[in-house]
Amino acid sequence: MPDKKLFTFAMMAEECWYGGAAVDGIHMPFTAESAFHRSLDPNETTNQAAPLLVSNRGRYIACSSGFDLTIENGTIAIASSKGVPVLYDGYETLRGAYMAACSRLFPPNGQCVPDAFFDIQFNSWIELTYHQTQENILRFARGIEENGFPCSVFMIDDGWSESYGNWKFHSGKFPDPKGMIDELHGYGYKVMLWVCPFVTCDTQEFRYCMEQGLLVQEEDKSPSVKKWWNGYSAVLDLSNPRAVDWLKGQLDALISDYGVDGFKFDAGDASFYSDGDRTAGNVTANEQSELWARFAENYRYNELRACFKRGARPLVQRQCDKLNEWGEDGIASIVPCGLAQGIIGSLYSCPDMIGGGNYLSFTEERIRNADRELFVRYAQIAALMPMMQFSAAPWRALDESSLAIVRECVALHRRYRDYILETAHRAASSGEPMLRYLEYEFPHEGLARVIDQFMLGDRLLVCPVLKSGARSRRVVLPSGRWKGFDGALYEGGQTLEVSAGLSVLPYFERADK
């Protein structure tokens, strides 16, 4: 492995930088006061990342490969063994720098993800975990109907298949998968299945892939067995076209034989590969992660959690599993990490499952003692984000009063659906993120450090409550005139404290646009 070369860039006065890894949104912007380090060579995070930093002073730094980022004493230090970071200047604003980077690095192709994603999604993970069966799936789906929740996309999560790499419905768990999917379609749902690039060892599929050279290998050409959250498995070499064709053949058969609409492409993290792997294309760990996203683009109905590069592509990018808690590993990270997704080109953001996607937060005991306020505030954040995805059943986790508020969140999301769709299709053409920093829309107004509010497109300012017990919140209004959630008109350019009882999501719509 070649030695890493160090490149340094001095920050300008009052300069704020954003980008790199989506999970680091909580630490952004990076400023002269920051002390920060992150390795993206390879990407060690569980979410989207790109070798791109963008500045409110109209500059951006881009590299062709992952790098190690260190920020201290007003200096950005980038160490890379595979690429040379380059500073581009002269674009005046954060938006100008982002658009220049987008045009150069990831120009949009005009394709948007399907409209159904921007309605209400349900995922079976939290309710069923590894107990995905036809009976349980249909019970959950009927519960959605019986409890009056709309649903446009229904995702069947890990546990439906015979094994990893054998992407057929488990015959014991799913006696009539075609009938099940037909019933789900009858409710109006698009149906997606969870898949991953792993292959269970000691299976017929493993032996076939090993013999055909479809797996990532060690130097001695033996299959490389990787540790991941479900144990130890071999992993497909996505740089091998025959491996891609083998997997695609199985997924295409699920579409043609059963009517499956698409797939949740989980795993694919660079951390499950190694730059030292033996591969057909001699690719890096980051490039394998990128190839997983490229593979997902074969299917209109897709969802990714881990991704490297692939900005402005028609890919649903979900935030990584959040904890059911108030801190930076839970609800406090959703807005800043969503904003960070957008600034590296992940346009179609999904803010994790409402309440958090970590299933250990939803044991039977924890459901009985659920923090209903936290669940409600999660739902309010998602209400005016591009996508709204449930997994823990609201009717099981909440009392009647909290459930009524969550229903109002769903109604609010659907009330703005036309605007959300308009923003999504504009993003497909322009490459602009749907979720935007205030600094992006209102440059040089002193808003560069605001990361707990967001713009949805160019019209809606959303200011969710993020603290336990809070019944008001501080709102920074940019310039212009704003119509508030309370129906009142507000002059911009001021900071105010707004009342925000548990049923209230503070948001403002531009009245001068």
Coordinates of C-alpha atoms in Angstrom, one line a residue:
M1 CA 0.0 0.0 0.0
P2 CA 1.5 3.4 -1.0
D3 CA 2.3 5.9 1.8
K4 CA -0.3 8.6 2.4
K5 CA 0.6 12.1 1.3
L6 CA -0.5 15.0 3.4
F7 CA -2.2 18.1 1.9
T8 CA -3.1 21.2 4.0
F9 CA -5.6 24.0 3.3
A10 CA -5.9 27.1 5.5
M11 CA -9.4 28.2 6.4
M12 CA -10.5 31.8 5.7
A13 CA -11.9 34.1 8.3
E14 CA -15.4 33.0 9.4
E15 CA -15.3 30.1 7.1
C16 CA -17.6 27.1 7.7
W17 CA -17.1 23.7 6.0
Y18 CA -19.5 20.9 5.5
G19 CA -19.2 17.4 4.0
G20 CA -17.3 14.2 4.1
A21 CA -19.4 11.7 6.1
A22 CA -23.2 12.1 6.7
V23 CA -22.9 10.8 10.3
D24 CA -20.6 13.7 11.1
G25 CA -23.4 16.2 10.4
I26 CA -23.7 16.7 14.2
H27 CA -20.1 18.1 14.2
M28 CA -20.7 20.5 11.3
P29 CA -19.8 23.1 10.3
F30 CA -16.1 22.6 10.6
T31 CA -14.6 25.9 11.6
A32 CA -11.3 27.4 12.8
E33 CA -12.3 26.4 16.4
S34 CA -13.0 22.7 15.4
A35 CA -10.8 19.8 16.5
F36 CA -11.9 16.9 14.4
H37 CA -10.7 13.7 12.7
R38 CA -12.4 11.2 10.4
S39 CA -11.0 8.4 8.2
L40 CA -12.7 8.0 4.9
D41 CA -9.9 5.8 3.5
P42 CA -11.8 3.6 3.6
N43 CA -15.1 5.0 4.9
E44 CA -15.4 3.6 8.4
T45 CA -18.9 5.0 9.0
T46 CA -22.2 3.2 8.6
N47 CA -23.8 5.8 6.3
Q48 CA -23.2 7.8 3.1
A49 CA -19.8 9.5 2.5
A50 CA -18.0 11.3 -0.2
P51 CA -14.5 12.8 -0.6
L52 CA -15.9 16.3 -0.8
L53 CA -15.9 19.4 1.5
V54 CA -17.9 22.5 0.7
S55 CA -17.5 26.0 2.2
N56 CA -19.9 28.9 2.9
R57 CA -17.1 31.1 1.3
G58 CA -17.7 29.6 -2.1
R59 CA -14.9 27.0 -2.1
Y60 CA -14.8 23.3 -2.2
I61 CA -12.2 20.6 -1.8
A62 CA -12.6 17.4 -3.9
C63 CA -10.6 14.2 -4.1
S64 CA -10.9 11.2 -6.4
S65 CA -10.7 8.7 -3.5
G66 CA -11.2 8.5 0.2
F67 CA -9.0 10.4 2.6
D68 CA -8.2 10.9 6.2
L69 CA -9.5 14.3 7.4
T70 CA -8.1 16.2 10.3
I71 CA -9.2 19.7 11.3
E72 CA -7.3 21.7 13.9
N73 CA -5.9 25.2 14.4
G74 CA -7.8 26.6 11.4
T75 CA -6.2 24.1 9.0
I76 CA -7.8 21.3 7.0
A77 CA -5.3 18.4 6.7
I78 CA -6.1 15.7 4.2
A79 CA -4.0 12.5 3.9
S80 CA -4.5 10.3 0.9
S81 CA -2.6 7.4 -0.6
K82 CA -4.7 7.2 -3.8
G83 CA -5.7 10.7 -4.8
V84 CA -4.8 14.3 -4.7
P85 CA -7.3 16.7 -3.1
V86 CA -7.9 19.9 -5.1
L87 CA -9.2 23.2 -3.8
Y88 CA -11.7 25.0 -6.1
D89 CA -12.5 28.7 -5.4
G90 CA -14.5 31.6 -6.6
Y91 CA -18.1 30.5 -6.2
E92 CA -19.1 33.1 -3.5
T93 CA -21.6 31.1 -1.5
L94 CA -22.3 27.6 -0.2
R95 CA -24.8 27.0 -2.9
G96 CA -22.5 28.3 -5.6
A97 CA -19.7 25.9 -4.4
Y98 CA -22.1 22.9 -4.1
M99 CA -23.5 23.5 -7.6
A100 CA -20.0 23.8 -9.1
A101 CA -19.0 20.6 -7.3
C102 CA -22.2 18.9 -8.5
S103 CA -21.6 19.9 -12.1
R104 CA -18.0 18.7 -12.1
L105 CA -18.2 15.6 -9.9
F106 CA -21.8 14.2 -10.0
P107 CA -24.0 15.9 -12.6
P108 CA -27.6 14.8 -12.3
N109 CA -29.2 12.6 -15.0
G110 CA -32.7 13.9 -14.6
Q111 CA -34.0 10.6 -13.0
C112 CA -35.9 10.7 -9.8
V113 CA -36.8 7.9 -7.4
P114 CA -40.5 6.8 -7.7
D115 CA -43.1 9.1 -6.3
A116 CA -44.4 6.4 -3.9
F117 CA -41.4 6.9 -1.7
F118 CA -42.6 10.4 -0.8
D119 CA -45.8 9.1 0.7
I120 CA -45.8 6.9 3.8
Q121 CA -43.4 3.9 4.1
F122 CA -43.6 0.9 6.5
N123 CA -40.7 -1.5 7.2
S124 CA -41.2 -4.8 9.0
W125 CA -37.9 -4.8 10.9
I126 CA -38.7 -3.4 14.3
E127 CA -42.0 -5.3 14.6
L128 CA -40.7 -8.7 13.4
T129 CA -36.9 -8.5 13.6
Y130 CA -35.7 -12.0 12.5
H131 CA -39.2 -13.5 12.7
Q132 CA -40.2 -12.5 9.1
T133 CA -42.9 -15.0 8.1
Q134 CA -45.9 -14.8 5.8
E135 CA -48.3 -14.9 8.7
N136 CA -46.5 -12.1 10.6
I137 CA -46.0 -9.9 7.6
L138 CA -49.7 -10.0 6.7
R139 CA -50.7 -9.4 10.3
F140 CA -48.5 -6.3 10.4
A141 CA -49.9 -5.1 7.0
R142 CA -53.5 -5.6 8.1
G143 CA -52.7 -3.7 11.3
I144 CA -51.6 -0.7 9.1
E145 CA -55.0 -0.9 7.4
E146 CA -57.0 -1.5 10.5
N147 CA -55.4 1.4 12.3
G148 CA -56.1 3.8 9.5
F149 CA -52.5 4.5 8.4
P150 CA -51.7 5.0 4.7
C151 CA -48.8 3.1 3.2
S152 CA -47.3 3.4 -0.2
V153 CA -44.1 1.3 0.2
F154 CA -43.9 -1.8 2.4
M155 CA -40.4 -3.3 3.0
I156 CA -40.0 -6.9 4.2
D157 CA -36.7 -7.0 6.1
D158 CA -34.0 -9.5 6.9
G159 CA -35.2 -13.1 7.5
W160 CA -37.4 -13.8 4.6
S161 CA -34.9 -15.7 2.5
E162 CA -33.5 -19.3 2.7
S163 CA -30.0 -17.9 3.4
Y164 CA -27.8 -15.0 2.4
G165 CA -27.0 -15.5 -1.2
N166 CA -30.0 -17.9 -1.8
W167 CA -32.5 -15.2 -2.5
K168 CA -35.6 -17.3 -2.5
F169 CA -38.5 -17.2 0.0
H170 CA -38.0 -19.5 2.9
S171 CA -40.4 -22.4 2.1
G172 CA -41.2 -23.0 5.8
K173 CA -41.9 -19.3 6.6
F174 CA -43.6 -18.4 3.3
P175 CA -45.9 -21.1 2.0
D176 CA -47.5 -18.8 -0.6
P177 CA -45.3 -15.8 -1.3
K178 CA -47.1 -14.9 -4.5
G179 CA -50.4 -14.8 -2.6
M180 CA -48.8 -12.7 0.1
I181 CA -47.5 -10.1 -2.3
D182 CA -50.7 -10.1 -4.2
E183 CA -52.5 -9.2 -1.0
L184 CA -50.0 -6.5 -0.2
H185 CA -50.5 -5.1 -3.7
G186 CA -54.2 -5.2 -3.1
Y187 CA -53.7 -2.7 -0.2
G188 CA -51.9 -0.5 -2.7
Y189 CA -48.4 -1.1 -1.4
K190 CA -45.2 -1.4 -3.4
V191 CA -43.3 -4.3 -1.9
M192 CA -39.6 -4.4 -1.4
L193 CA -37.3 -7.1 0.0
W194 CA -34.2 -6.8 2.1
V195 CA -31.0 -8.1 0.5
C196 CA -27.2 -7.9 1.1
P197 CA -24.0 -8.7 -0.7
F198 CA -23.1 -11.6 1.7
V199 CA -23.2 -15.3 1.0
T200 CA -23.8 -17.8 3.9
C201 CA -20.9 -20.2 4.2
D202 CA -21.5 -24.0 4.0
T203 CA -24.3 -23.6 1.5
Q204 CA -24.7 -24.7 -2.1
E205 CA -24.6 -21.0 -3.1
F206 CA -21.3 -20.5 -1.3
R207 CA -19.7 -23.5 -3.0
Y208 CA -21.0 -22.4 -6.4
C209 CA -19.7 -18.8 -5.9
M210 CA -16.3 -20.1 -4.6
E211 CA -15.9 -22.4 -7.6
Q212 CA -16.9 -19.7 -10.1
G213 CA -14.6 -17.0 -8.5
L214 CA -17.5 -14.7 -7.6
L215 CA -16.4 -14.0 -4.1
V216 CA -13.9 -11.6 -2.6
Q217 CA -10.7 -13.5 -1.9
E218 CA -7.7 -13.6 0.3
E219 CA -4.2 -13.4 -1.2
D220 CA -4.1 -17.3 -1.4
K221 CA -7.3 -17.2 -3.5
S222 CA -9.5 -18.7 -0.7
P223 CA -12.8 -16.9 0.0
S224 CA -12.5 -14.0 2.4
V225 CA -14.9 -14.5 5.3
K226 CA -16.0 -11.2 6.8
K227 CA -17.4 -10.4 10.2
W228 CA -20.6 -8.4 10.2
W229 CA -23.6 -7.8 12.5
N230 CA -25.1 -11.2 11.7
G231 CA -21.9 -13.2 12.1
Y232 CA -19.4 -14.4 9.5
S233 CA -20.1 -14.6 5.8
A234 CA -18.4 -14.6 2.4
V235 CA -19.0 -11.5 0.3
L236 CA -19.7 -11.0 -3.4
D237 CA -17.0 -9.4 -5.5
L238 CA -19.1 -6.7 -7.1
S239 CA -16.2 -5.8 -9.5
N240 CA -16.8 -9.2 -11.2
P241 CA -19.5 -8.9 -13.8
R242 CA -20.3 -12.5 -13.4
A243 CA -21.0 -12.0 -9.7
V244 CA -23.3 -9.1 -10.6
D245 CA -25.1 -11.1 -13.2
W246 CA -25.6 -14.0 -10.7
L247 CA -27.1 -11.7 -8.1
K248 CA -29.2 -9.8 -10.6
G249 CA -30.6 -13.1 -12.0
Q250 CA -32.0 -14.0 -8.6
L251 CA -33.5 -10.6 -7.9
D252 CA -35.0 -10.3 -11.4
A253 CA -36.6 -13.7 -10.8
L254 CA -38.3 -12.4 -7.6
I255 CA -39.8 -9.6 -9.7
S256 CA -41.0 -11.7 -12.5
D257 CA -42.2 -14.7 -10.5
Y258 CA -43.7 -13.0 -7.5
G259 CA -44.3 -9.4 -8.4
V260 CA -41.7 -7.9 -6.1
D261 CA -41.2 -4.2 -6.8
G262 CA -37.7 -3.6 -5.6
F263 CA -35.1 -4.1 -2.8
K264 CA -33.7 -2.6 0.3
F265 CA -29.9 -2.9 -0.4
D266 CA -28.4 -3.2 3.1
A267 CA -24.8 -3.7 4.1
G268 CA -22.4 -2.7 1.3
D269 CA -20.3 -0.9 3.9
A270 CA -16.7 -0.3 2.9
S271 CA -15.8 -1.6 6.3
F272 CA -16.9 -5.1 5.2
Y273 CA -14.2 -5.1 2.5
S274 CA -10.5 -4.3 2.6
D275 CA -8.1 -2.6 0.3
G276 CA -6.1 -5.7 0.6
D277 CA -8.8 -8.0 -0.8
R278 CA -8.1 -9.9 -4.0
T279 CA -10.8 -8.9 -6.5
A280 CA -11.5 -9.2 -10.2
G281 CA -11.3 -5.5 -10.8
N282 CA -8.5 -4.8 -8.3
V283 CA -10.8 -2.3 -6.5
T284 CA -10.6 -0.7 -3.1
A285 CA -13.0 -1.1 -0.2
N286 CA -14.7 2.2 -1.0
E287 CA -15.1 1.2 -4.7
Q288 CA -16.8 -2.0 -3.6
S289 CA -19.3 0.2 -1.6
E290 CA -19.8 2.4 -4.6
L291 CA -20.4 -0.7 -6.8
W292 CA -23.2 -1.8 -4.4
A293 CA -24.9 1.5 -5.0
R294 CA -24.4 1.2 -8.8
F295 CA -26.0 -2.2 -8.6
A296 CA -29.0 -0.8 -6.7
E297 CA -29.6 1.6 -9.6
N298 CA -30.7 -1.3 -11.7
Y299 CA -34.0 -1.2 -9.6
R300 CA -36.2 1.9 -9.4
Y301 CA -37.4 0.8 -6.0
N302 CA -34.2 0.9 -4.0
E303 CA -33.0 1.9 -0.6
L304 CA -29.4 2.2 0.7
R305 CA -27.9 2.9 4.1
A306 CA -24.2 2.7 3.2
C307 CA -22.9 4.5 0.1
F308 CA -19.7 6.0 -1.2
K309 CA -20.0 8.8 -3.7
R310 CA -22.9 8.3 -6.2
G311 CA -24.2 11.9 -5.7
A312 CA -27.3 13.0 -7.6
R313 CA -28.3 9.5 -8.5
P314 CA -31.9 8.1 -8.2
L315 CA -31.1 6.3 -4.9
V316 CA -33.1 6.5 -1.6
Q317 CA -30.5 7.1 1.1
R318 CA -31.7 6.2 4.6
Q319 CA -29.9 7.5 7.6
C320 CA -28.2 4.8 9.7
D321 CA -30.1 3.2 12.6
K322 CA -30.7 5.7 15.4
L323 CA -31.3 4.9 19.0
N324 CA -34.6 5.6 20.7
E325 CA -33.1 8.4 22.8
W326 CA -32.8 12.2 22.9
G327 CA -29.0 12.5 22.5
E328 CA -26.6 12.7 19.5
D329 CA -27.0 8.9 18.8
G330 CA -30.7 9.4 18.6
I331 CA -33.1 12.2 17.7
A332 CA -30.6 15.1 18.0
S333 CA -28.6 13.7 15.0
I334 CA -31.5 13.4 12.5
V335 CA -31.6 17.0 11.2
P336 CA -27.8 17.7 11.0
C337 CA -27.1 14.3 9.4
G338 CA -29.9 14.8 6.9
L339 CA -28.4 18.2 6.0
A340 CA -24.9 16.5 5.7
Q341 CA -26.4 13.9 3.3
G342 CA -27.7 16.7 1.0
I343 CA -24.4 18.6 0.9
I344 CA -22.5 15.5 -0.4
G345 CA -25.2 14.9 -3.1
S346 CA -27.4 12.3 -1.4
L347 CA -30.6 14.0 -2.6
Y348 CA -33.4 11.7 -1.6
S349 CA -33.0 11.4 2.2
C350 CA -34.9 9.1 4.5
P351 CA -34.5 10.0 8.2
D352 CA -34.4 6.5 9.6
M353 CA -37.4 4.7 11.0
I354 CA -39.6 6.8 13.2
G355 CA -38.6 6.3 16.8
G356 CA -35.2 4.9 15.8
G357 CA -34.1 1.9 13.8
N358 CA -32.2 0.1 16.5
Y359 CA -34.4 -2.9 17.3
L360 CA -32.9 -3.3 20.8
S361 CA -34.7 0.0 21.7
F362 CA -38.1 -1.7 21.1
T363 CA -38.1 -4.9 23.2
E364 CA -41.5 -5.8 24.8
E365 CA -40.4 -4.2 28.1
R366 CA -39.3 -1.0 26.4
I367 CA -42.5 -0.8 24.3
R368 CA -44.5 -1.0 27.6
N369 CA -42.4 1.9 29.0
A370 CA -41.9 3.8 25.7
D371 CA -41.0 7.5 25.8
R372 CA -44.1 8.6 23.9
E373 CA -42.9 12.2 23.7
L374 CA -39.7 11.0 22.0
F375 CA -41.7 9.0 19.4
V376 CA -43.9 12.0 18.7
R377 CA -41.0 14.3 18.2
Y378 CA -39.4 11.8 15.8
A379 CA -42.6 11.7 13.8
Q380 CA -42.7 15.5 13.7
I381 CA -39.2 15.7 12.3
A382 CA -40.0 13.2 9.5
A383 CA -43.3 14.9 8.7
L384 CA -41.6 17.6 6.7
M385 CA -38.6 15.7 5.5
P386 CA -38.7 14.1 2.0
M387 CA -39.7 10.6 3.4
M388 CA -41.6 9.3 6.4
Q389 CA -40.9 5.7 7.3
F390 CA -42.4 3.7 10.2
S391 CA -41.2 0.4 11.5
A392 CA -42.3 0.3 15.2
A393 CA -46.1 0.2 15.0
P394 CA -47.4 3.5 16.4
W395 CA -50.6 1.9 17.6
R396 CA -48.6 -0.5 19.7
A397 CA -46.1 2.0 21.1
L398 CA -48.3 4.9 21.9
D399 CA -51.4 5.9 23.9
E400 CA -54.4 7.4 22.2
S401 CA -53.4 11.0 22.6
S402 CA -49.8 10.4 21.3
L403 CA -51.2 8.3 18.5
A404 CA -53.5 11.1 17.4
I405 CA -50.5 13.5 17.2
V406 CA -48.6 11.0 15.0
R407 CA -51.6 10.8 12.7
E408 CA -51.5 14.6 12.4
C409 CA -47.9 14.3 11.4
V410 CA -48.9 11.8 8.7
A411 CA -51.6 14.2 7.5
L412 CA -49.1 17.1 7.4
H413 CA -46.7 15.1 5.3
R414 CA -49.4 14.2 2.9
R415 CA -50.8 17.8 2.8
Y416 CA -47.4 18.9 1.5
R417 CA -46.9 15.9 -0.8
D418 CA -47.3 17.8 -4.0
Y419 CA -44.6 20.3 -2.9
I420 CA -42.3 17.4 -1.8
L421 CA -42.8 15.8 -5.2
E422 CA -42.1 19.1 -7.0
T423 CA -38.9 19.5 -4.9
A424 CA -37.8 15.9 -5.6
H425 CA -38.2 16.2 -9.4
R426 CA -36.4 19.6 -9.4
A427 CA -33.6 17.9 -7.6
A428 CA -33.4 15.2 -10.3
S429 CA -32.9 17.9 -12.9
S430 CA -30.7 20.4 -10.9
G431 CA -28.8 18.2 -8.5
E432 CA -29.8 20.4 -5.6
P433 CA -30.5 18.6 -2.3
M434 CA -34.0 18.5 -1.0
L435 CA -32.9 19.1 2.6
R436 CA -30.8 22.3 2.8
Y437 CA -28.9 24.3 5.3
L438 CA -30.2 27.8 6.0
E439 CA -26.8 29.0 4.8
Y440 CA -27.5 27.3 1.5
E441 CA -30.7 29.3 0.8
F442 CA -29.8 32.5 2.7
P443 CA -26.1 33.1 2.3
H444 CA -24.0 35.4 4.4
E445 CA -26.9 36.2 6.9
G446 CA -25.0 34.7 9.8
L447 CA -26.8 31.3 9.6
A448 CA -23.9 29.1 8.8
R449 CA -23.8 27.4 12.2
V450 CA -27.6 26.7 12.4
I451 CA -27.9 22.9 12.1
D452 CA -31.1 22.2 14.1
Q453 CA -33.4 23.8 11.6
F454 CA -33.6 22.9 7.9
M455 CA -35.1 24.1 4.6
L456 CA -37.2 21.6 2.7
G457 CA -36.6 22.9 -0.8
D458 CA -36.6 26.7 -1.1
R459 CA -39.9 27.3 0.6
L460 CA -40.4 25.5 3.9
L461 CA -38.4 26.2 7.1
V462 CA -38.7 23.5 9.6
C463 CA -37.7 23.9 13.3
P464 CA -38.5 20.7 15.2
V465 CA -38.3 20.3 19.0
L466 CA -35.4 18.2 19.9
K467 CA -35.2 18.3 23.7
S468 CA -37.1 16.2 26.2
G469 CA -39.8 18.2 28.0
A470 CA -39.4 21.3 25.9
R471 CA -42.6 23.2 25.1
S472 CA -41.0 26.0 23.1
R473 CA -38.0 26.5 21.0
R474 CA -35.7 29.2 19.7
V475 CA -36.2 29.8 16.0
V476 CA -33.9 31.8 13.7
L477 CA -35.9 33.3 10.8
P478 CA -33.9 34.2 7.7
S479 CA -34.7 37.4 5.7
G480 CA -38.1 37.8 4.0
R481 CA -41.6 37.3 5.1
W482 CA -42.8 34.1 6.6
K483 CA -46.2 32.5 7.3
G484 CA -46.0 30.6 10.5
F485 CA -47.5 27.2 11.5
D486 CA -49.8 29.3 13.7
G487 CA -51.2 31.3 10.7
A488 CA -49.4 34.5 11.7
L489 CA -47.1 36.5 9.4
Y490 CA -43.5 37.1 10.6
E491 CA -40.8 39.4 9.4
G492 CA -37.5 37.6 8.8
G493 CA -34.1 38.6 10.1
Q494 CA -35.0 37.9 13.7
T495 CA -34.7 35.3 16.4
L496 CA -37.8 34.4 18.4
E497 CA -39.0 31.9 20.9
V498 CA -42.1 30.1 19.7
S499 CA -44.5 28.0 21.8
A500 CA -44.4 24.3 20.8
G501 CA -46.6 22.0 22.9
L502 CA -46.3 18.3 22.3
S503 CA -48.7 18.5 19.4
V504 CA -46.9 21.3 17.7
L505 CA -44.2 21.2 15.0
P506 CA -42.9 24.8 14.4
Y507 CA -42.6 25.4 10.6
F508 CA -42.8 28.4 8.4
E509 CA -43.6 28.9 4.7
R510 CA -42.1 31.7 2.7
A511 CA -44.8 34.3 2.1
D512 CA -42.7 36.2 -0.5
K513 CA -42.1 33.4 -2.9

